[in-house]
PDB file of C-alpha atoms and ligand atoms in Angstrom:
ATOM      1  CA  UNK A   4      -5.961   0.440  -1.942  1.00 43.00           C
ATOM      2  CA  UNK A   5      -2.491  -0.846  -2.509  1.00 42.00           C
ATOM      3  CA  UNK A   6      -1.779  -4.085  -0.958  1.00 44.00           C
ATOM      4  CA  UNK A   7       1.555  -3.343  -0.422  1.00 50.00           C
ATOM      5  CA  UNK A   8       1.520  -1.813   3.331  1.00 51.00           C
ATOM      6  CA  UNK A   9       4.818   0.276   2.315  1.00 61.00           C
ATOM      7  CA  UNK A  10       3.000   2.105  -0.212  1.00 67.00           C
ATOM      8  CA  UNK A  11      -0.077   4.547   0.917  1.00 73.00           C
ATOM      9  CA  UNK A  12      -3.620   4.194   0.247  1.00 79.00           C
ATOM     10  CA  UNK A  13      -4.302   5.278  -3.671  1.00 92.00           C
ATOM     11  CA  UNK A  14      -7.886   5.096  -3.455  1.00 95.00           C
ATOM     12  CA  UNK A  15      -7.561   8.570  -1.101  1.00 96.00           C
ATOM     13  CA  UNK A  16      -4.939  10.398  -2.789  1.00 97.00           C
ATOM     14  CA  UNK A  17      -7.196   9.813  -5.973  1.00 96.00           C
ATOM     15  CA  UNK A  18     -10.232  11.178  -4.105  1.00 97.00           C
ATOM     16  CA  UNK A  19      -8.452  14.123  -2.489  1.00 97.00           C
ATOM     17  CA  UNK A  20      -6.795  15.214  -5.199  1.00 97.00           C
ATOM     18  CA  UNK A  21     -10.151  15.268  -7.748  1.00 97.00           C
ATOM     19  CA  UNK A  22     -11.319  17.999  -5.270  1.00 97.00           C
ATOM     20  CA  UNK A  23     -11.132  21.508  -6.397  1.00 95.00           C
ATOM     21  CA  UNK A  24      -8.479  23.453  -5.382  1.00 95.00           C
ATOM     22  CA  UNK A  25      -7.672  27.120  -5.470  1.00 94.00           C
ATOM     23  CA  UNK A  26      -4.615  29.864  -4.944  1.00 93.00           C
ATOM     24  CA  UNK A  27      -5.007  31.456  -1.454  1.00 94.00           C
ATOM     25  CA  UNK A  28      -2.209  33.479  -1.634  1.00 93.00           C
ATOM     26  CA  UNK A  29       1.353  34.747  -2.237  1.00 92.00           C
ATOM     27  CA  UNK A  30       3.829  35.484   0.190  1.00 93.00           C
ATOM     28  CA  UNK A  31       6.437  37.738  -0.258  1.00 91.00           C
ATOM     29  CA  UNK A  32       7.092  38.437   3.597  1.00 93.00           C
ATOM     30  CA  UNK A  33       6.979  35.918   6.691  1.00 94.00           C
ATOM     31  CA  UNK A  34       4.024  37.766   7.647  1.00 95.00           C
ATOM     32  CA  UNK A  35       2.161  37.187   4.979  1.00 96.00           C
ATOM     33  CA  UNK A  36       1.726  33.575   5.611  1.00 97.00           C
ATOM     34  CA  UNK A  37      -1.536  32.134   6.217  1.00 97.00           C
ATOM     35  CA  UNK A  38      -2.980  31.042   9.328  1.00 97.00           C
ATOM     36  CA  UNK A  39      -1.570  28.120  10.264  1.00 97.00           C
ATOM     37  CA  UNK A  40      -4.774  25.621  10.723  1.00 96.00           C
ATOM     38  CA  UNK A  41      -4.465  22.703   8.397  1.00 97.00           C
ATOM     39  CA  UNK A  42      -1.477  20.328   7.279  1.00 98.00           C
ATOM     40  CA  UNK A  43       0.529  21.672   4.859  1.00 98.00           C
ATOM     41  CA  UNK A  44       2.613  20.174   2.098  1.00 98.00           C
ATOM     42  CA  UNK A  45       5.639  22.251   0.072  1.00 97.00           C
ATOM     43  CA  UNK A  46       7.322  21.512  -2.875  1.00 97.00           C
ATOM     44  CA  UNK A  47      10.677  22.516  -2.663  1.00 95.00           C
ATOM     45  CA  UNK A  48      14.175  22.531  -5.017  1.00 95.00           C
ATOM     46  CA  UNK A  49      16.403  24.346  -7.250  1.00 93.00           C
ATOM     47  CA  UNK A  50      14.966  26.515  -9.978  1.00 90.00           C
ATOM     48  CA  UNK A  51      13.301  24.971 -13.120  1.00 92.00           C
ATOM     49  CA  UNK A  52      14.095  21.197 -11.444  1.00 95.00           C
ATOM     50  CA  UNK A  53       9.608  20.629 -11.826  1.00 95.00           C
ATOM     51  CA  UNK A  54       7.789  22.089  -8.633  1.00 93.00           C
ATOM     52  CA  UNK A  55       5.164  24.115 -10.538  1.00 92.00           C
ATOM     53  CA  UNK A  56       4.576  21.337 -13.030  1.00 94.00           C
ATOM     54  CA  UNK A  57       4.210  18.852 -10.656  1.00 97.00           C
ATOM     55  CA  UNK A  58       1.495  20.564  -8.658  1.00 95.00           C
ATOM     56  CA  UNK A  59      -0.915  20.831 -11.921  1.00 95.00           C
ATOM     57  CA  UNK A  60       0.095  17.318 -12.909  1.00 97.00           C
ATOM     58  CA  UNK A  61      -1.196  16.492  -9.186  1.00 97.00           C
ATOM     59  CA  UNK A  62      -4.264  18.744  -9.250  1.00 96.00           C
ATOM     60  CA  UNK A  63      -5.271  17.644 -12.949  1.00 95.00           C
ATOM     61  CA  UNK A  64      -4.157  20.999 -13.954  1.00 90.00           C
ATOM     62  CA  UNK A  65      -2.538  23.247 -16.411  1.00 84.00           C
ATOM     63  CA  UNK A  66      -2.613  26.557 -15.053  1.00 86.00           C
ATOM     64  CA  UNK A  67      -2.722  26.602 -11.619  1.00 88.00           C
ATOM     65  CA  UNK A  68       0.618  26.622 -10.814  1.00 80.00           C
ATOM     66  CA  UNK A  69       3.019  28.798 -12.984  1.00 82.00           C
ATOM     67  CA  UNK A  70       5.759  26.522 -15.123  1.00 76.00           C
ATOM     68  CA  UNK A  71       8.270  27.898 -17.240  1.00 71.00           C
ATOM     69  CA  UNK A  72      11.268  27.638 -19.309  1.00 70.00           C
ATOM     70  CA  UNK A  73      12.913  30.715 -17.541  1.00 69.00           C
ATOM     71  CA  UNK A  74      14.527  29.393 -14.132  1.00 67.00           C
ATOM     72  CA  UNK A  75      13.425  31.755 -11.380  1.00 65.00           C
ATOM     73  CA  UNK A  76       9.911  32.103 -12.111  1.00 67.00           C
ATOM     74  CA  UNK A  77       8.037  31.395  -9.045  1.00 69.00           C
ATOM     75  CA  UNK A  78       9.006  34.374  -7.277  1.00 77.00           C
ATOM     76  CA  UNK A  79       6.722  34.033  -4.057  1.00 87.00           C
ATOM     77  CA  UNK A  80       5.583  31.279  -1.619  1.00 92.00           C
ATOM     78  CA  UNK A  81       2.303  30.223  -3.259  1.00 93.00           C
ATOM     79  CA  UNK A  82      -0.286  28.741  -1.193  1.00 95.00           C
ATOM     80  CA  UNK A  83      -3.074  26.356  -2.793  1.00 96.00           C
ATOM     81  CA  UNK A  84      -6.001  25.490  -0.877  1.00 97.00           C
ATOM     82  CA  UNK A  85      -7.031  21.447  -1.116  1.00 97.00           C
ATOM     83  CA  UNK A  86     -10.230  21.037  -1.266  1.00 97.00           C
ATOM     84  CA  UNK A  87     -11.114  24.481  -1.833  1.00 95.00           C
ATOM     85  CA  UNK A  88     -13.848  25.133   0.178  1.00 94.00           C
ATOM     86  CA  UNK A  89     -13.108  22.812   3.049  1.00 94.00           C
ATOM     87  CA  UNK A  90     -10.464  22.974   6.135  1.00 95.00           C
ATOM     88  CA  UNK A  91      -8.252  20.335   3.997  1.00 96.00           C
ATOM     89  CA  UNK A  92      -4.962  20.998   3.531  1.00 98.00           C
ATOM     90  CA  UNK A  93      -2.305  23.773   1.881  1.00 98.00           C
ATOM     91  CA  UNK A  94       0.004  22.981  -0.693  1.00 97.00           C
ATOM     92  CA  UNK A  95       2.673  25.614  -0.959  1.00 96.00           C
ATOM     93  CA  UNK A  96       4.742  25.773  -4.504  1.00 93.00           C
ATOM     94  CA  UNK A  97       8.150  27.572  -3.108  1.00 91.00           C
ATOM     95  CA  UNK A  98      10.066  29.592  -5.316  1.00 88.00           C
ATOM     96  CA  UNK A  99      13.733  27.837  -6.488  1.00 88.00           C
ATOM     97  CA  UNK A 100      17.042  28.095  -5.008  1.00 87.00           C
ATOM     98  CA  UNK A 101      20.365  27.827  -7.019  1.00 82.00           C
ATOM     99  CA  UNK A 102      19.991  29.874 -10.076  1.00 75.00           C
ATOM    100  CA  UNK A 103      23.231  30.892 -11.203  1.00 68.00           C
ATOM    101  CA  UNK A 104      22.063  34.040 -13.009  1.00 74.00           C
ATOM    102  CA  UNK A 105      19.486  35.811 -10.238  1.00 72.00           C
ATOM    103  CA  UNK A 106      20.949  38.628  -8.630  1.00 76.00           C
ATOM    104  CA  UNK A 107      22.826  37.622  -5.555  1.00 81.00           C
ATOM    105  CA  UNK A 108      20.861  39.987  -3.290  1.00 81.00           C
ATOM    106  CA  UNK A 109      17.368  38.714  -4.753  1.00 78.00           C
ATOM    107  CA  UNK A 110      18.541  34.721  -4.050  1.00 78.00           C
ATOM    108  CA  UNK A 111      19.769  35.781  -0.610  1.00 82.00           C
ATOM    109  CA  UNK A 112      16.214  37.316   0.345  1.00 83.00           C
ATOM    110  CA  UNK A 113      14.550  33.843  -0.817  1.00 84.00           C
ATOM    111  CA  UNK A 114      16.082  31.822   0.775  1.00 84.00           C
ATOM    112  CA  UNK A 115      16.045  33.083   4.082  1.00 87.00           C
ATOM    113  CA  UNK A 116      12.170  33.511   3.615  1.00 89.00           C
ATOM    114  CA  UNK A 117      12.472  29.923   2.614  1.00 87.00           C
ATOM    115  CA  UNK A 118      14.441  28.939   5.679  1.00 88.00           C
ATOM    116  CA  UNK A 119      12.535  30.964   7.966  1.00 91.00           C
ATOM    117  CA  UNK A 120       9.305  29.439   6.589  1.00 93.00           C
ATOM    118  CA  UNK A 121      10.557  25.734   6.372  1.00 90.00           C
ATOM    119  CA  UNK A 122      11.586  25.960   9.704  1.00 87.00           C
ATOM    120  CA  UNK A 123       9.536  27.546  11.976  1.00 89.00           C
ATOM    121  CA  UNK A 124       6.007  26.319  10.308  1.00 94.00           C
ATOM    122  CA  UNK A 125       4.079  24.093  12.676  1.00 94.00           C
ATOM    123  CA  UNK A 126       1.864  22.774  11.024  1.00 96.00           C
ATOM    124  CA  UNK A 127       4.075  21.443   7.865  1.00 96.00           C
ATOM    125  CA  UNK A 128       3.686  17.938   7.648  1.00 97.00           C
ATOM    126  CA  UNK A 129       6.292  16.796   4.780  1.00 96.00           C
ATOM    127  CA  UNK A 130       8.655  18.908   2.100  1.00 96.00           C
ATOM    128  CA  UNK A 131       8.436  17.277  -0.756  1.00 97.00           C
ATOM    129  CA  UNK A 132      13.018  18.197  -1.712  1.00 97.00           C
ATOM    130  CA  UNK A 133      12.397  18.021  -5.913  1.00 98.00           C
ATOM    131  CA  UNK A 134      15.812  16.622  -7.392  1.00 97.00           C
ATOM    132  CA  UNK A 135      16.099  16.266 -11.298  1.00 97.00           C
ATOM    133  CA  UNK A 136      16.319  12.681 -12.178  1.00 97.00           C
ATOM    134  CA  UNK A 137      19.512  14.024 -14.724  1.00 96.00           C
ATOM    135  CA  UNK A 138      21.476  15.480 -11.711  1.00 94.00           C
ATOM    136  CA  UNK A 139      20.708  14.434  -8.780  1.00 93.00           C
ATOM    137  CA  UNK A 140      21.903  15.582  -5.260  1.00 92.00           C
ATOM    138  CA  UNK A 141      23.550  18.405  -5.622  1.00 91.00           C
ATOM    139  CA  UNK A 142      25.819  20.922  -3.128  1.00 91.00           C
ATOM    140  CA  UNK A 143      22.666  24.045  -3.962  1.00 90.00           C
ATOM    141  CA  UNK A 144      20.785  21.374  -2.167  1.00 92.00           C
ATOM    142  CA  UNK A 145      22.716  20.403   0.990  1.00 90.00           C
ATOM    143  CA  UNK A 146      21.956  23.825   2.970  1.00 87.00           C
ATOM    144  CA  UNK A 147      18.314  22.823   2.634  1.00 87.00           C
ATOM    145  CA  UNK A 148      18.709  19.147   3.601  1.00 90.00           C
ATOM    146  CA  UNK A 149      20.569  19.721   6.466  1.00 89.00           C
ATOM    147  CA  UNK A 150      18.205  22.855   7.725  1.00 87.00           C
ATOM    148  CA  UNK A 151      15.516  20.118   7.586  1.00 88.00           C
ATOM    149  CA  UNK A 152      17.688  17.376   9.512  1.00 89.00           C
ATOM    150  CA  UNK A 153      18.640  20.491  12.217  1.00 87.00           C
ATOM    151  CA  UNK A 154      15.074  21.450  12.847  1.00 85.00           C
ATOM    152  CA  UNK A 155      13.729  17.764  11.901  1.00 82.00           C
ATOM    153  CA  UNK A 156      11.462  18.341   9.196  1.00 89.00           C
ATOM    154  CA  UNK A 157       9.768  15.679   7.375  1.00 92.00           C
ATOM    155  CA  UNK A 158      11.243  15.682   4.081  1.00 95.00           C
ATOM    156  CA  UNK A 159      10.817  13.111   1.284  1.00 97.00           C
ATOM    157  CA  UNK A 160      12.986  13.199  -1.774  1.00 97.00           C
ATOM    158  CA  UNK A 161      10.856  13.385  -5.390  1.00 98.00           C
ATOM    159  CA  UNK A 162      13.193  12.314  -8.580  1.00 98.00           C
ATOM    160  CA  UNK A 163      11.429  14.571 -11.391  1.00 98.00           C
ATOM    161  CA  UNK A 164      11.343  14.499 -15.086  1.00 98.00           C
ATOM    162  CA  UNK A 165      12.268  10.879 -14.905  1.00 98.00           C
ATOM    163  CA  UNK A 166      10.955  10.273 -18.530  1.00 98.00           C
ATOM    164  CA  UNK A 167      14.100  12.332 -19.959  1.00 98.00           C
ATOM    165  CA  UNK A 168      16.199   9.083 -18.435  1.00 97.00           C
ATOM    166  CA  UNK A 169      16.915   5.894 -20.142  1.00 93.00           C
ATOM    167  CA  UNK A 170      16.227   3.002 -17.798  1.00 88.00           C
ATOM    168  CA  UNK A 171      19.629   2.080 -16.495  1.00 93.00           C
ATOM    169  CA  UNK A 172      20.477   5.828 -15.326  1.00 95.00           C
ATOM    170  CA  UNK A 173      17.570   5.783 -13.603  1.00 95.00           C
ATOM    171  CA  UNK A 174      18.729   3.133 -11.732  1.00 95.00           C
ATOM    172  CA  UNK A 175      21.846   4.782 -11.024  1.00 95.00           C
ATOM    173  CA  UNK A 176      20.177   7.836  -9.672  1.00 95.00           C
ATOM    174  CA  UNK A 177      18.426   6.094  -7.411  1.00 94.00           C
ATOM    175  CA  UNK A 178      21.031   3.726  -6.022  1.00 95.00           C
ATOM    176  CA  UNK A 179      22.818   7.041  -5.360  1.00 94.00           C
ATOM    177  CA  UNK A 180      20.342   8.763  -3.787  1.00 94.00           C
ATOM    178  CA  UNK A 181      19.432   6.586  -1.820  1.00 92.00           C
ATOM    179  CA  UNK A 182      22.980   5.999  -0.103  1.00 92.00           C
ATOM    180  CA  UNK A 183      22.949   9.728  -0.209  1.00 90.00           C
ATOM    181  CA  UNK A 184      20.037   9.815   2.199  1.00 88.00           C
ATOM    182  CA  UNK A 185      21.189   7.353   4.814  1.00 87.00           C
ATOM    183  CA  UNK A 186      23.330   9.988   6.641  1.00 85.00           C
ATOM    184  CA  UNK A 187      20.478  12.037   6.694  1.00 88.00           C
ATOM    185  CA  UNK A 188      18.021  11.418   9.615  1.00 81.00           C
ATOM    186  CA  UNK A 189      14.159  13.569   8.867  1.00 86.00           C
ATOM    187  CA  UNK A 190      15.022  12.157   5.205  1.00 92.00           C
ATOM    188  CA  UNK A 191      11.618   9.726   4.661  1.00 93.00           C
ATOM    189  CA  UNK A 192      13.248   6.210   3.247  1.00 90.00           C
ATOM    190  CA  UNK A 193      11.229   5.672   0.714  1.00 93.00           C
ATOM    191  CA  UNK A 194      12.193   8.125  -3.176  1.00 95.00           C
ATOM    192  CA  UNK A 195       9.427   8.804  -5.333  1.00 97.00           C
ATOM    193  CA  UNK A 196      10.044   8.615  -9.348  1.00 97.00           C
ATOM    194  CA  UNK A 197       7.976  10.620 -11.020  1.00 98.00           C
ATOM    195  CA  UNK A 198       7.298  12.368 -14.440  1.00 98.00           C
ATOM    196  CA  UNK A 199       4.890  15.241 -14.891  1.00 97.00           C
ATOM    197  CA  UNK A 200       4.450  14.513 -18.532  1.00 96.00           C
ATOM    198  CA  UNK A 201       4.122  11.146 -17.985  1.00 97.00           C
ATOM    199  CA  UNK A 202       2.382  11.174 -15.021  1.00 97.00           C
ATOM    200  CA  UNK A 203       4.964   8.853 -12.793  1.00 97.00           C
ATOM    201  CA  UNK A 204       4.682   8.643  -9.502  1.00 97.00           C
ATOM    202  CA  UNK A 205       1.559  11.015  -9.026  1.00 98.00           C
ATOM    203  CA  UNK A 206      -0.763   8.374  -7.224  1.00 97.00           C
ATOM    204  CA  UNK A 207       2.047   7.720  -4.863  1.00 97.00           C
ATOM    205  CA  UNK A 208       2.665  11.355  -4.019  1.00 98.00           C
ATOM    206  CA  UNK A 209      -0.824  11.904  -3.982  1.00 98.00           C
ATOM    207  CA  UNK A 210      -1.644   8.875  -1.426  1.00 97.00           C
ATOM    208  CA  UNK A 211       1.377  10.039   0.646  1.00 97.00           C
ATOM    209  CA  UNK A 212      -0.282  13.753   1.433  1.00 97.00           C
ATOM    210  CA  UNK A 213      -3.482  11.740   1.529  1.00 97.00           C
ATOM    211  CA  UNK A 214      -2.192   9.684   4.458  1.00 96.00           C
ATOM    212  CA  UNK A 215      -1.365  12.521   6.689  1.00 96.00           C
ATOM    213  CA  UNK A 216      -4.526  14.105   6.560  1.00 95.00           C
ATOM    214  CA  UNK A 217      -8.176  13.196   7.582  1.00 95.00           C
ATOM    215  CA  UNK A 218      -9.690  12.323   4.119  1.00 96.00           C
ATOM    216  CA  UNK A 219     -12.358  10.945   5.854  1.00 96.00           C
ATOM    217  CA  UNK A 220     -13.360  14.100   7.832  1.00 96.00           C
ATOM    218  CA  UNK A 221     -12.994  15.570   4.536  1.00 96.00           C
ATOM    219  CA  UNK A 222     -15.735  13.565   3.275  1.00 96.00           C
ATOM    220  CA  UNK A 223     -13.421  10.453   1.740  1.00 95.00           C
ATOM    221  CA  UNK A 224     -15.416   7.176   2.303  1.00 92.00           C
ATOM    222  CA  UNK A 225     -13.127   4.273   2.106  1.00 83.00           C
ATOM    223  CA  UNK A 226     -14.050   1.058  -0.136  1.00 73.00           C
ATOM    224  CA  UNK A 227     -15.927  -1.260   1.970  1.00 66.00           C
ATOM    225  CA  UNK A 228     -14.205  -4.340   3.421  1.00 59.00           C
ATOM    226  CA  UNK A 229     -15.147  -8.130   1.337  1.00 58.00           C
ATOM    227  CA  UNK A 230     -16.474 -10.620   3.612  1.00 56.00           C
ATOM    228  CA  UNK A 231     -13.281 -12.571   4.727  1.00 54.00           C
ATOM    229  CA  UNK A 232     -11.199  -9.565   4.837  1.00 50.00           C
ATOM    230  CA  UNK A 233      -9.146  -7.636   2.174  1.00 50.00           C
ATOM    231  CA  UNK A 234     -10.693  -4.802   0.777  1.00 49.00           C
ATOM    232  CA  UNK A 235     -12.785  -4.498  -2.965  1.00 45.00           C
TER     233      UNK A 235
HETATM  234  P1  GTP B 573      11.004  27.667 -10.751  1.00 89.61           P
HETATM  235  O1  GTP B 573       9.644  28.161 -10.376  1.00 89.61           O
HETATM  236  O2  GTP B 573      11.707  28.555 -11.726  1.00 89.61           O
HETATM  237  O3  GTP B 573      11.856  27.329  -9.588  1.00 89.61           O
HETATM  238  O4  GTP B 573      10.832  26.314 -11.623  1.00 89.61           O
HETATM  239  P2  GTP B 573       9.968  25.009 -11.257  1.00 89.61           P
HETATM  240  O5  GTP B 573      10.755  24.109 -10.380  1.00 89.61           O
HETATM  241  O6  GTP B 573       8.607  25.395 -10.788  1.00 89.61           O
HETATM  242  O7  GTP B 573       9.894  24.297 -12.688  1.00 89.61           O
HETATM  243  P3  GTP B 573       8.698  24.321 -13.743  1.00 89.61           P
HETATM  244  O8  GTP B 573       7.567  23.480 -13.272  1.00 89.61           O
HETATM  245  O9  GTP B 573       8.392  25.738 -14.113  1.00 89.61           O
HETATM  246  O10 GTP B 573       9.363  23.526 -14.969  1.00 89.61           O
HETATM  247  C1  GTP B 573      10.575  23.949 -15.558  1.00 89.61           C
HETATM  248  C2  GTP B 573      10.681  23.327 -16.951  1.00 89.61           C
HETATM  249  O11 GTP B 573      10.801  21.910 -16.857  1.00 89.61           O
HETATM  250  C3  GTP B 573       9.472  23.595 -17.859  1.00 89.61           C
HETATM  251  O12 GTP B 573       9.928  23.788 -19.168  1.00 89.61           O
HETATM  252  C4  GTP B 573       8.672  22.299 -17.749  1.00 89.61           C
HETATM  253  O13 GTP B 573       7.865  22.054 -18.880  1.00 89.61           O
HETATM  254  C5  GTP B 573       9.772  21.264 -17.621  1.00 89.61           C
HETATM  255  N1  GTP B 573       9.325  20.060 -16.882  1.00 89.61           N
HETATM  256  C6  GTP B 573       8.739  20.032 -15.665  1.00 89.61           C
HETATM  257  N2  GTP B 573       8.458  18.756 -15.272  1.00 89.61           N
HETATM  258  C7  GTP B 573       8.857  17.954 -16.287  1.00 89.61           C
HETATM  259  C8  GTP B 573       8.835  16.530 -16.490  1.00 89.61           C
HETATM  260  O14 GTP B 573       8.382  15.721 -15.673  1.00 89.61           O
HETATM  261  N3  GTP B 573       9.386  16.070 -17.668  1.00 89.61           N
HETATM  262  C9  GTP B 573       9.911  16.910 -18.601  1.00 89.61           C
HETATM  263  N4  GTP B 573      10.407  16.356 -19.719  1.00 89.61           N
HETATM  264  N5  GTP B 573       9.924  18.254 -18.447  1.00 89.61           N
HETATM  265  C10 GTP B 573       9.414  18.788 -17.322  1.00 89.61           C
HETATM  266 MG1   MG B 574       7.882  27.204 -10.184  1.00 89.61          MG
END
């Protein structure tokens, strides 16, 4: 357990994410989505800026997810099932938005499916907005951010392949997207740095989907408190 109360419980996000956990489905077509009866998690941002990666580097997998070096590739809303043989939790890998070179009609359809979904999902709990640590913010973003500040959707801003940066840009990216998110009210305050190669920034990602579930429903058994408080 972390002992810093601004940072989420570890120990569960550890636990939940050494479950198994399997593809349910694709969805080309709003109704095609799953039933919605668990809380679900998305990874969203532009093409090639890390979703697919960083759901295997999450699930301590290569494969599940499908990563490439030719932006575009996820090319449906993919729904992962966490555990998977238990009521848990989705986690949906969302196909990319901004890529210059898919044909206008094709990047039209997505993102309305992407809208439509984002928007109108009950039971998502947080979109996790991917932004490459080398760019940040940028305008192929904004329609998304402010959909999610119009229909108030949790979203929490990721800063991916953070291992390609030399320290002091790093701090520059975050300084500015930070101030970048103050205007913006369903943005969650707190940035997450992370690296799928490295693997920055997974246990924090993984305790914040762990904290907005019920791990211990699931079957999570938290460490046991010491005599005289604090936790072992
Ligand atoms: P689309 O499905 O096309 O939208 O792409 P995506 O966002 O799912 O990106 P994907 O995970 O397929 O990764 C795109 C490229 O970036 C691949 O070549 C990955 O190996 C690389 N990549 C992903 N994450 C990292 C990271 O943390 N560090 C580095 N150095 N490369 C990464
Ligand atoms: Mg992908």
């Amino acid at each position: 357990m972390s002992s810093d109360p601004d940072t989420p419980d570890t120990a569960a996000g550890d636990w939940l994410f050494k479950q198994s956990c399997e593809f349910e489905r694709g969805v080309t077509a709003i109704d095609q989505l799953p039933p919605a009866d668990r809380p679900e998690f998305a990874f969203a941002g532009r093409s090639n800026v890390g979703k697919s990666s960083l759901l295997n580097a999450l699930t301590h997998q290569t494969h599940l997810a499908r990563v490439s070096n030719t932006p575009g590739r996820t090319q449906q809303l993919n729904f992962f099932r966490l555990p998977a043989d238990k009521l848990g939790a989705f986690l949906v890998d969302l196909p990319g938005y901004g890529y210059a070179k898919a044909p206008k009609k094709d990047a039209r359809r997505w993102t309305d499916l992407m809208m439509a979904y984002l928007r109108g999902r009950p039971t998502l709990k947080r979109v996790f907005l991917l932004i490459d640590a080398r760019h940040g913010l940028k305008s192929t973003d904004a329609p998304f951010v402010s959909a999610f500040d119009d229909s108030a959707v949790s979203y929490q801003i990721v800063l991916t392949k953070t291992d390609k940066l030399k320290p002091g840009e790093l701090v520059r990216v975050r300084e500015s997207t930070l101030a970048a998110l103050k205007a913006h009210v369903a943005a969650h305050p707190r940035l997450i740095e992370s690296s799928s190669v490295l693997g920055t920034g997974l246990a924090e990602l993984r305790g914040e989907i762990a904290a907005l579930i019920d791990v211990p429903a699931l079957g999570y058994k938290s460490a046991p408190l010491r005599r005289g408080g604090g936790k072992e």
